[in-house]
PDB file of C-alpha atoms in Angstrom:
ATOM      1  CA  LEU W   1    -132.788 -82.234-183.634  1.00 65.00           C
ATOM      2  CA  SER W   2    -135.572 -83.790-185.461  1.00 63.00           C
ATOM      3  CA  SER W   3    -137.883 -81.631-187.648  1.00 69.00           C
ATOM      4  CA  ALA W   4    -140.924 -83.270-186.375  1.00 72.00           C
ATOM      5  CA  GLN W   5    -142.463 -81.338-183.459  1.00 71.00           C
ATOM      6  CA  ALA W   6    -143.541 -84.027-181.208  1.00 75.00           C
ATOM      7  CA  LYS W   7    -140.060 -85.903-181.553  1.00 73.00           C
ATOM      8  CA  ARG W   8    -138.029 -82.835-181.246  1.00 75.00           C
ATOM      9  CA  GLN W   9    -139.874 -82.252-177.825  1.00 77.00           C
ATOM     10  CA  LEU W  10    -138.958 -85.481-176.731  1.00 76.00           C
ATOM     11  CA  GLN W  11    -135.406 -84.831-177.738  1.00 76.00           C
ATOM     12  CA  ARG W  12    -135.136 -81.822-175.705  1.00 77.00           C
ATOM     13  CA  ALA W  13    -136.776 -83.717-172.721  1.00 75.00           C
ATOM     14  CA  LYS W  14    -133.631 -85.867-172.742  1.00 76.00           C
ATOM     15  CA  LEU W  15    -131.081 -83.115-173.384  1.00 80.00           C
ATOM     16  CA  LEU W  16    -132.632 -81.054-170.431  1.00 78.00           C
ATOM     17  CA  PRO W  17    -130.847 -82.666-167.350  1.00 77.00           C
ATOM     18  CA  LEU W  18    -127.646 -81.469-169.076  1.00 83.00           C
ATOM     19  CA  GLY W  19    -128.196 -77.928-169.128  1.00 82.00           C
ATOM     20  CA  THR W  20    -126.662 -77.016-165.928  1.00 85.00           C
ATOM     21  CA  GLU W  21    -123.502 -78.889-166.312  1.00 86.00           C
ATOM     22  CA  ARG W  22    -123.320 -78.334-169.762  1.00 87.00           C
ATOM     23  CA  ALA W  23    -123.443 -74.300-168.994  1.00 89.00           C
ATOM     24  CA  LYS W  24    -120.824 -74.842-166.266  1.00 88.00           C
ATOM     25  CA  LEU W  25    -118.411 -76.553-168.779  1.00 89.00           C
ATOM     26  CA  GLN W  26    -118.883 -74.203-171.576  1.00 88.00           C
ATOM     27  CA  ALA W  27    -118.186 -71.182-169.160  1.00 89.00           C
ATOM     28  CA  LEU W  28    -114.900 -72.706-168.329  1.00 90.00           C
ATOM     29  CA  LEU W  29    -113.835 -73.379-171.825  1.00 89.00           C
ATOM     30  CA  ARG W  30    -114.349 -69.564-172.839  1.00 86.00           C
ATOM     31  CA  GLY W  31    -111.187 -68.498-174.312  1.00 84.00           C
ATOM     32  CA  TRP W  32    -109.364 -71.744-173.607  1.00 88.00           C
ATOM     33  CA  ALA W  33    -107.019 -72.922-176.453  1.00 83.00           C
ATOM     34  CA  ARG W  34    -107.143 -76.480-176.143  1.00 83.00           C
ATOM     35  CA  ARG W  35    -110.878 -76.985-175.958  1.00 87.00           C
ATOM     36  CA  GLN W  36    -111.344 -79.628-178.809  1.00 87.00           C
ATOM     37  CA  SER W  37    -111.312 -82.594-176.467  1.00 85.00           C
ATOM     38  CA  TYR W  38    -114.074 -80.742-174.195  1.00 89.00           C
ATOM     39  CA  ASP W  39    -116.201 -80.109-176.972  1.00 89.00           C
ATOM     40  CA  SER W  40    -115.849 -83.584-177.985  1.00 90.00           C
ATOM     41  CA  SER W  41    -117.113 -84.520-174.438  1.00 88.00           C
ATOM     42  CA  ILE W  42    -120.193 -82.446-174.779  1.00 88.00           C
ATOM     43  CA  ALA W  43    -121.059 -83.956-178.056  1.00 89.00           C
ATOM     44  CA  THR W  44    -120.563 -87.564-176.687  1.00 89.00           C
ATOM     45  CA  ALA W  45    -122.764 -86.378-173.717  1.00 88.00           C
ATOM     46  CA  MET W  46    -125.542 -85.275-175.897  1.00 86.00           C
ATOM     47  CA  GLN W  47    -125.644 -88.275-177.894  1.00 86.00           C
ATOM     48  CA  LEU W  48    -125.631 -90.528-175.083  1.00 84.00           C
ATOM     49  CA  ALA W  49    -128.526 -88.779-173.812  1.00 82.00           C
ATOM     50  CA  LEU W  50    -130.462 -88.729-177.071  1.00 81.00           C
ATOM     51  CA  ASP W  51    -129.757 -92.411-177.926  1.00 79.00           C
ATOM     52  CA  GLY W  52    -130.958 -93.317-174.330  1.00 72.00           C
ATOM     53  CA  ASN W  53    -134.416 -95.452-173.974  1.00 70.00           C
ATOM     54  CA  ASN W  54    -135.635 -93.587-170.823  1.00 67.00           C
ATOM     55  CA  ASP W  55    -134.324 -95.985-168.388  1.00 68.00           C
ATOM     56  CA  GLY W  56    -132.065 -93.235-166.706  1.00 71.00           C
ATOM     57  CA  ALA W  57    -128.626 -95.035-167.344  1.00 79.00           C
ATOM     58  CA  SER W  58    -127.920 -93.024-170.652  1.00 79.00           C
ATOM     59  CA  ALA W  59    -128.844 -89.767-168.701  1.00 81.00           C
ATOM     60  CA  LYS W  60    -126.783 -90.482-165.968  1.00 84.00           C
ATOM     61  CA  ASN W  61    -123.820 -91.573-168.030  1.00 86.00           C
ATOM     62  CA  ALA W  62    -124.011 -88.252-170.156  1.00 87.00           C
ATOM     63  CA  ILE W  63    -124.318 -86.113-166.953  1.00 88.00           C
ATOM     64  CA  GLU W  64    -121.017 -88.135-165.590  1.00 89.00           C
ATOM     65  CA  THR W  65    -119.489 -87.298-168.808  1.00 90.00           C
ATOM     66  CA  ILE W  66    -119.989 -83.641-168.832  1.00 91.00           C
ATOM     67  CA  THR W  67    -118.958 -83.648-164.986  1.00 90.00           C
ATOM     68  CA  ASP W  68    -115.579 -85.448-165.614  1.00 91.00           C
ATOM     69  CA  ALA W  69    -114.812 -82.857-168.404  1.00 91.00           C
ATOM     70  CA  ARG W  70    -115.642 -80.005-165.898  1.00 91.00           C
ATOM     71  CA  VAL W  71    -113.425 -81.473-163.306  1.00 92.00           C
ATOM     72  CA  ALA W  72    -110.555 -81.873-165.860  1.00 92.00           C
ATOM     73  CA  ILE W  73    -110.807 -78.366-167.206  1.00 93.00           C
ATOM     74  CA  LEU W  74    -111.324 -76.748-163.603  1.00 91.00           C
ATOM     75  CA  GLY W  75    -107.973 -78.432-162.864  1.00 91.00           C
ATOM     76  CA  GLU W  76    -106.206 -76.973-165.802  1.00 92.00           C
ATOM     77  CA  ARG W  77    -107.672 -73.749-165.268  1.00 91.00           C
ATOM     78  CA  GLU W  78    -106.367 -73.819-161.640  1.00 91.00           C
ATOM     79  CA  THR W  79    -102.902 -74.405-162.892  1.00 90.00           C
ATOM     80  CA  ALA W  80    -103.059 -71.848-165.460  1.00 91.00           C
ATOM     81  CA  GLY W  81    -104.127 -69.454-162.826  1.00 91.00           C
ATOM     82  CA  ARG W  82    -101.211 -70.273-160.425  1.00 91.00           C
ATOM     83  CA  ALA W  83     -98.802 -69.835-163.422  1.00 92.00           C
ATOM     84  CA  GLN W  84    -100.546 -66.189-164.031  1.00 92.00           C
ATOM     85  CA  TYR W  85    -100.011 -65.572-160.303  1.00 93.00           C
ATOM     86  CA  VAL W  86     -96.422 -66.203-160.504  1.00 92.00           C
ATOM     87  CA  ARG W  87     -96.025 -64.150-163.809  1.00 93.00           C
ATOM     88  CA  PHE W  88     -97.783 -61.050-161.976  1.00 94.00           C
ATOM     89  CA  ALA W  89     -95.723 -61.541-159.039  1.00 93.00           C
ATOM     90  CA  LEU W  90     -92.440 -61.799-160.636  1.00 94.00           C
ATOM     91  CA  ALA W  91     -93.050 -59.075-163.325  1.00 95.00           C
ATOM     92  CA  PHE W  92     -94.342 -56.296-160.520  1.00 95.00           C
ATOM     93  CA  GLY W  93     -91.693 -57.566-158.257  1.00 94.00           C
ATOM     94  CA  VAL W  94     -88.808 -56.498-160.732  1.00 94.00           C
ATOM     95  CA  LEU W  95     -90.804 -53.155-161.562  1.00 95.00           C
ATOM     96  CA  GLY W  96     -91.092 -52.332-157.692  1.00 94.00           C
ATOM     97  CA  LEU W  97     -87.530 -53.026-156.963  1.00 93.00           C
ATOM     98  CA  MET W  98     -86.680 -50.561-159.875  1.00 94.00           C
ATOM     99  CA  LEU W  99     -88.905 -47.861-158.577  1.00 93.00           C
ATOM    100  CA  LEU W 100     -87.605 -48.381-155.118  1.00 92.00           C
ATOM    101  CA  TRP W 101     -84.104 -48.087-156.372  1.00 92.00           C
ATOM    102  CA  ILE W 102     -84.808 -44.789-158.216  1.00 92.00           C
ATOM    103  CA  ALA W 103     -86.586 -43.480-155.261  1.00 89.00           C
ATOM    104  CA  GLN W 104     -83.577 -44.351-153.221  1.00 87.00           C
ATOM    105  CA  SER W 105     -81.258 -42.442-155.582  1.00 88.00           C
ATOM    106  CA  LEU W 106     -83.214 -39.321-155.552  1.00 89.00           C
ATOM    107  CA  VAL W 107     -83.924 -39.211-151.804  1.00 84.00           C
ATOM    108  CA  HIS W 108     -80.433 -39.338-150.192  1.00 76.00           C
ATOM    109  CA  ARG W 109     -81.809 -39.922-146.746  1.00 79.00           C
ATOM    110  CA  GLY W 110     -83.147 -42.972-144.932  1.00 75.00           C
ATOM    111  CA  GLU W 111     -80.935 -45.729-146.759  1.00 82.00           C
ATOM    112  CA  SER W 112     -81.678 -48.420-144.184  1.00 84.00           C
ATOM    113  CA  VAL W 113     -85.229 -47.961-144.823  1.00 88.00           C
ATOM    114  CA  TRP W 114     -85.218 -48.189-148.666  1.00 90.00           C
ATOM    115  CA  LEU W 115     -82.816 -51.563-148.176  1.00 90.00           C
ATOM    116  CA  GLY W 116     -85.278 -52.841-145.856  1.00 90.00           C
ATOM    117  CA  ALA W 117     -88.440 -52.124-148.413  1.00 92.00           C
ATOM    118  CA  GLU W 118     -86.307 -53.474-151.364  1.00 93.00           C
ATOM    119  CA  ALA W 119     -85.662 -56.734-149.151  1.00 93.00           C
ATOM    120  CA  GLY W 120     -89.357 -56.718-148.376  1.00 94.00           C
ATOM    121  CA  LEU W 121     -90.107 -57.362-151.863  1.00 94.00           C
ATOM    122  CA  PHE W 122     -87.801 -60.309-152.153  1.00 93.00           C
ATOM    123  CA  GLY W 123     -89.314 -61.505-148.868  1.00 94.00           C
ATOM    124  CA  ALA W 124     -92.825 -61.248-150.335  1.00 94.00           C
ATOM    125  CA  ILE W 125     -91.793 -62.967-153.447  1.00 93.00           C
ATOM    126  CA  LEU W 126     -90.138 -65.843-151.393  1.00 92.00           C
ATOM    127  CA  SER W 127     -93.341 -66.305-149.282  1.00 92.00           C
ATOM    128  CA  ILE W 128     -95.696 -66.377-152.492  1.00 91.00           C
ATOM    129  CA  ALA W 129     -92.959 -68.874-154.096  1.00 89.00           C
ATOM    130  CA  ILE W 130     -93.237 -71.168-150.930  1.00 90.00           C
ATOM    131  CA  GLY W 131     -96.960 -70.949-150.154  1.00 87.00           C
ATOM    132  CA  LEU W 132     -98.011 -71.264-153.755  1.00 85.00           C
ATOM    133  CA  ARG W 133     -99.101 -74.615-153.458  1.00 80.00           C
ATOM    134  CA  THR W 134    -101.767 -74.006-150.314  1.00 81.00           C
ATOM    135  CA  ARG W 135    -102.445 -70.537-151.281  1.00 81.00           C
ATOM    136  CA  THR W 136    -105.858 -69.842-153.004  1.00 82.00           C
ATOM    137  CA  VAL W 137    -105.733 -68.149-156.170  1.00 86.00           C
ATOM    138  CA  ALA W 138    -108.084 -67.366-158.725  1.00 86.00           C
ATOM    139  CA  LEU W 139    -108.455 -69.245-162.091  1.00 86.00           C
ATOM    140  CA  ASP W 140    -106.746 -67.732-164.986  1.00 87.00           C
ATOM    141  CA  ILE W 141    -110.037 -66.319-166.278  1.00 87.00           C
ATOM    142  CA  GLY W 142    -109.946 -64.099-163.085  1.00 79.00           C
ATOM    143  CA  LEU W 143    -107.262 -61.949-164.245  1.00 84.00           C
ATOM    144  CA  ALA W 144    -108.015 -59.146-162.059  1.00 89.00           C
ATOM    145  CA  GLY W 145    -108.282 -61.083-158.845  1.00 89.00           C
ATOM    146  CA  ASN W 146    -104.910 -62.544-159.362  1.00 90.00           C
ATOM    147  CA  LEU W 147    -103.398 -59.380-160.536  1.00 92.00           C
ATOM    148  CA  SER W 148    -104.528 -57.317-157.376  1.00 92.00           C
ATOM    149  CA  ASP W 149    -103.785 -60.033-155.117  1.00 92.00           C
ATOM    150  CA  SER W 150    -100.343 -60.377-156.130  1.00 92.00           C
ATOM    151  CA  VAL W 151     -99.627 -56.556-156.558  1.00 94.00           C
ATOM    152  CA  LEU W 152    -101.155 -55.985-152.770  1.00 93.00           C
ATOM    153  CA  ARG W 153     -99.006 -58.879-151.513  1.00 93.00           C
ATOM    154  CA  LEU W 154     -95.809 -57.154-152.945  1.00 95.00           C
ATOM    155  CA  ILE W 155     -96.752 -53.749-151.664  1.00 95.00           C
ATOM    156  CA  THR W 156     -97.492 -55.419-148.263  1.00 93.00           C
ATOM    157  CA  GLY W 157     -94.211 -56.939-148.258  1.00 94.00           C
ATOM    158  CA  ALA W 158     -92.213 -53.680-149.232  1.00 94.00           C
ATOM    159  CA  VAL W 159     -94.055 -51.754-146.679  1.00 94.00           C
ATOM    160  CA  SER W 160     -93.438 -54.318-143.922  1.00 93.00           C
ATOM    161  CA  GLY W 161     -89.865 -54.531-144.691  1.00 92.00           C
ATOM    162  CA  GLY W 162     -89.425 -50.935-144.550  1.00 91.00           C
ATOM    163  CA  THR W 163     -91.552 -50.600-141.338  1.00 91.00           C
ATOM    164  CA  LEU W 164     -89.496 -53.110-139.494  1.00 90.00           C
ATOM    165  CA  VAL W 165     -86.343 -51.386-140.035  1.00 87.00           C
ATOM    166  CA  LEU W 166     -87.831 -48.324-138.798  1.00 87.00           C
ATOM    167  CA  LEU W 167     -89.030 -49.914-135.573  1.00 85.00           C
ATOM    168  CA  PHE W 168     -85.712 -51.126-134.805  1.00 83.00           C
ATOM    169  CA  SER W 169     -83.942 -47.962-136.031  1.00 83.00           C
ATOM    170  CA  THR W 170     -86.267 -46.024-133.689  1.00 81.00           C
ATOM    171  CA  GLY W 171     -85.790 -47.991-130.861  1.00 78.00           C
ATOM    172  CA  ILE W 172     -89.361 -48.731-130.378  1.00 79.00           C
ATOM    173  CA  VAL W 173     -88.606 -52.366-130.794  1.00 76.00           C
ATOM    174  CA  PRO W 174     -85.485 -53.619-128.530  1.00 75.00           C
ATOM    175  CA  PRO W 175     -82.448 -54.378-130.196  1.00 72.00           C
ATOM    176  CA  LEU W 176     -81.291 -58.035-131.185  1.00 71.00           C
ATOM    177  CA  HIS W 177     -78.915 -59.728-128.979  1.00 70.00           C
ATOM    178  CA  THR W 178     -76.310 -61.665-130.795  1.00 66.00           C
ATOM    179  CA  LEU W 179     -72.967 -63.319-130.519  1.00 61.00           C
ATOM    180  CA  HIS W 180     -71.630 -60.252-131.834  1.00 61.00           C
ATOM    181  CA  GLY W 181     -73.374 -57.823-129.558  1.00 59.00           C
ATOM    182  CA  ASP W 182     -76.428 -55.629-130.297  1.00 64.00           C
ATOM    183  CA  LEU W 183     -77.318 -55.263-133.863  1.00 66.00           C
ATOM    184  CA  ASP W 184     -77.646 -51.560-135.240  1.00 67.00           C
ATOM    185  CA  VAL W 185     -79.692 -51.003-138.413  1.00 67.00           C
ATOM    186  CA  ALA W 186     -78.434 -47.721-139.062  1.00 62.00           C
ATOM    187  CA  ARG W 187     -74.673 -49.240-139.233  1.00 65.00           C
ATOM    188  CA  SER W 188     -75.175 -52.587-140.553  1.00 74.00           C
ATOM    189  CA  ALA W 189     -76.790 -53.007-144.367  1.00 82.00           C
ATOM    190  CA  SER W 190     -76.758 -56.851-143.918  1.00 81.00           C
ATOM    191  CA  PHE W 191     -79.022 -56.442-140.690  1.00 82.00           C
ATOM    192  CA  ALA W 192     -81.458 -54.088-142.680  1.00 84.00           C
ATOM    193  CA  LEU W 193     -81.724 -56.369-145.509  1.00 88.00           C
ATOM    194  CA  LEU W 194     -82.241 -59.203-143.169  1.00 87.00           C
ATOM    195  CA  LEU W 195     -85.299 -57.471-141.348  1.00 88.00           C
ATOM    196  CA  GLY W 196     -86.655 -56.460-144.783  1.00 91.00           C
ATOM    197  CA  ILE W 197     -86.751 -60.238-145.854  1.00 92.00           C
ATOM    198  CA  ILE W 198     -88.366 -61.282-142.470  1.00 90.00           C
ATOM    199  CA  GLY W 199     -90.944 -58.574-142.783  1.00 91.00           C
ATOM    200  CA  GLY W 200     -91.735 -59.253-146.370  1.00 92.00           C
ATOM    201  CA  PHE W 201     -91.933 -62.823-145.622  1.00 92.00           C
ATOM    202  CA  VAL W 202     -93.636 -63.105-142.317  1.00 90.00           C
ATOM    203  CA  GLU W 203     -96.904 -61.235-143.627  1.00 84.00           C
ATOM    204  CA  GLN W 204     -98.528 -60.763-140.105  1.00 86.00           C
ATOM    205  CA  LEU W 205     -95.059 -60.134-138.160  1.00 86.00           C
ATOM    206  CA  VAL W 206     -95.426 -56.126-138.772  1.00 86.00           C
ATOM    207  CA  PRO W 207     -99.078 -55.694-138.136  1.00 83.00           C
ATOM    208  CA  SER W 208     -98.634 -57.856-134.917  1.00 86.00           C
ATOM    209  CA  LEU W 209     -95.811 -55.581-133.635  1.00 82.00           C
ATOM    210  CA  LEU W 210     -97.747 -52.441-134.661  1.00 83.00           C
ATOM    211  CA  ASP W 211    -100.746 -53.813-132.633  1.00 84.00           C
ATOM    212  CA  LYS W 212     -98.490 -54.484-129.392  1.00 83.00           C
ATOM    213  CA  GLN W 213     -97.052 -51.031-129.719  1.00 79.00           C
ATOM    214  CA  ALA W 214    -100.696 -49.194-130.138  1.00 80.00           C
ATOM    215  CA  ASP W 215    -101.667 -51.379-127.086  1.00 82.00           C
ATOM    216  CA  ARG W 216     -98.765 -50.079-124.984  1.00 79.00           C
ATOM    217  CA  LEU W 217     -99.352 -46.539-125.873  1.00 76.00           C
ATOM    218  CA  THR W 218    -102.972 -46.988-125.202  1.00 81.00           C
ATOM    219  CA  ASP W 219    -102.257 -48.370-121.654  1.00 74.00           C
ATOM    220  CA  GLY W 220     -99.627 -45.792-121.106  1.00 64.00           C
ATOM    221  CA  ASP W 221    -101.778 -42.632-121.747  1.00 59.00           C
ATOM    222  CA  GLY W 222    -102.765 -42.452-118.107  1.00 53.00           C
ATOM    223  CA  GLY W 223    -105.177 -45.193-118.000  1.00 51.00           C
ATOM    224  CA  GLY W 224    -108.046 -43.381-116.895  1.00 48.00           C
ATOM    225  CA  LYS W 225    -111.458 -44.398-117.381  1.00 48.00           C
ATOM    226  CA  SER W 226    -114.326 -42.341-118.262  1.00 48.00           C
ATOM    227  CA  PRO W 227    -116.572 -41.713-115.197  1.00 50.00           C
ATOM    228  CA  SER W 228    -120.004 -43.490-115.571  1.00 49.00           C
ATOM    229  CA  ALA W 229    -123.063 -41.796-117.021  1.00 48.00           C
ATOM    230  CA  ASP W 230    -124.890 -42.206-113.442  1.00 52.00           C
ATOM    231  CA  GLY W 231    -122.182 -40.217-112.040  1.00 50.00           C
ATOM    232  CA  GLY W 232    -121.225 -42.976-109.506  1.00 50.00           C
ATOM    233  CA  SER W 233    -118.735 -42.101-106.709  1.00 48.00           C
ATOM    234  CA  LYS W 234    -115.599 -43.724-106.046  1.00 47.00           C
ATOM    235  CA  PRO W 235    -115.241 -46.852-103.899  1.00 48.00           C
ATOM    236  CA  GLY W 236    -114.927 -46.134-100.120  1.00 48.00           C
ATOM    237  CA  ASP W 237    -116.918 -42.583-100.169  1.00 50.00           C
ATOM    238  CA  GLY W 238    -120.091 -44.286 -98.950  1.00 48.00           C
ATOM    239  CA  GLY W 239    -121.791 -43.893-102.387  1.00 48.00           C
ATOM    240  CA  ALA W 240    -122.704 -40.228-101.026  1.00 46.00           C
ATOM    241  CA  LYS W 241    -123.067 -37.727-103.939  1.00 47.00           C
ATOM    242  CA  LYS W 242    -122.564 -33.800-103.383  1.00 45.00           C
ATOM    243  CA  PRO W 243    -125.807 -31.954-103.588  1.00 42.00           C
TER     244      PRO W 243
END
């Protein structure tokens, strides 16, 4: 800027409309390795604003230059965020499989449940891979958000897979009828794996089944309703109350 105070104030007034968009762009550029072209866009926008003759056209072009650059870096950051999400999902998916395998080798019970949990991880990874294009993920600068969301999705898949196997093995959910007869989870490892993948893939399946079972248990507890606070009588007794 000019060293002359009066001219310097005029230059600052021309740059002032760029302040908000420039701040947004620079925030997105934080830590970005390929930021040189975007820095050039900022410099070009500032030059357009300073060279303007107060007709508004130069200021408009300057703002559009920075806005276009912000839209471009936002798209790159979104793509990088999806790649980051996939890396987290794959890394923690492999880690989860290892932990489940170790737990299965230490606990020599509930073989089908462990298989269901392991398959639930595969189902969750498959669900992430298929739905990633439409799934809302954080930008790559939001590392904590992508990390927590991917890990939580994997845990949900593993728990859902194991729970679905438990629901079928305990008989709470009716058995599936196929051309080969009723499928038994305890005797069929492939059926346990299939249930686990389904439970991990369909995120809302197990919660929906649990809600239905909870409603059934609630309806089966006698169905009695608590008496009203005014001690109202039952229908047909004439509304009379005991003294």
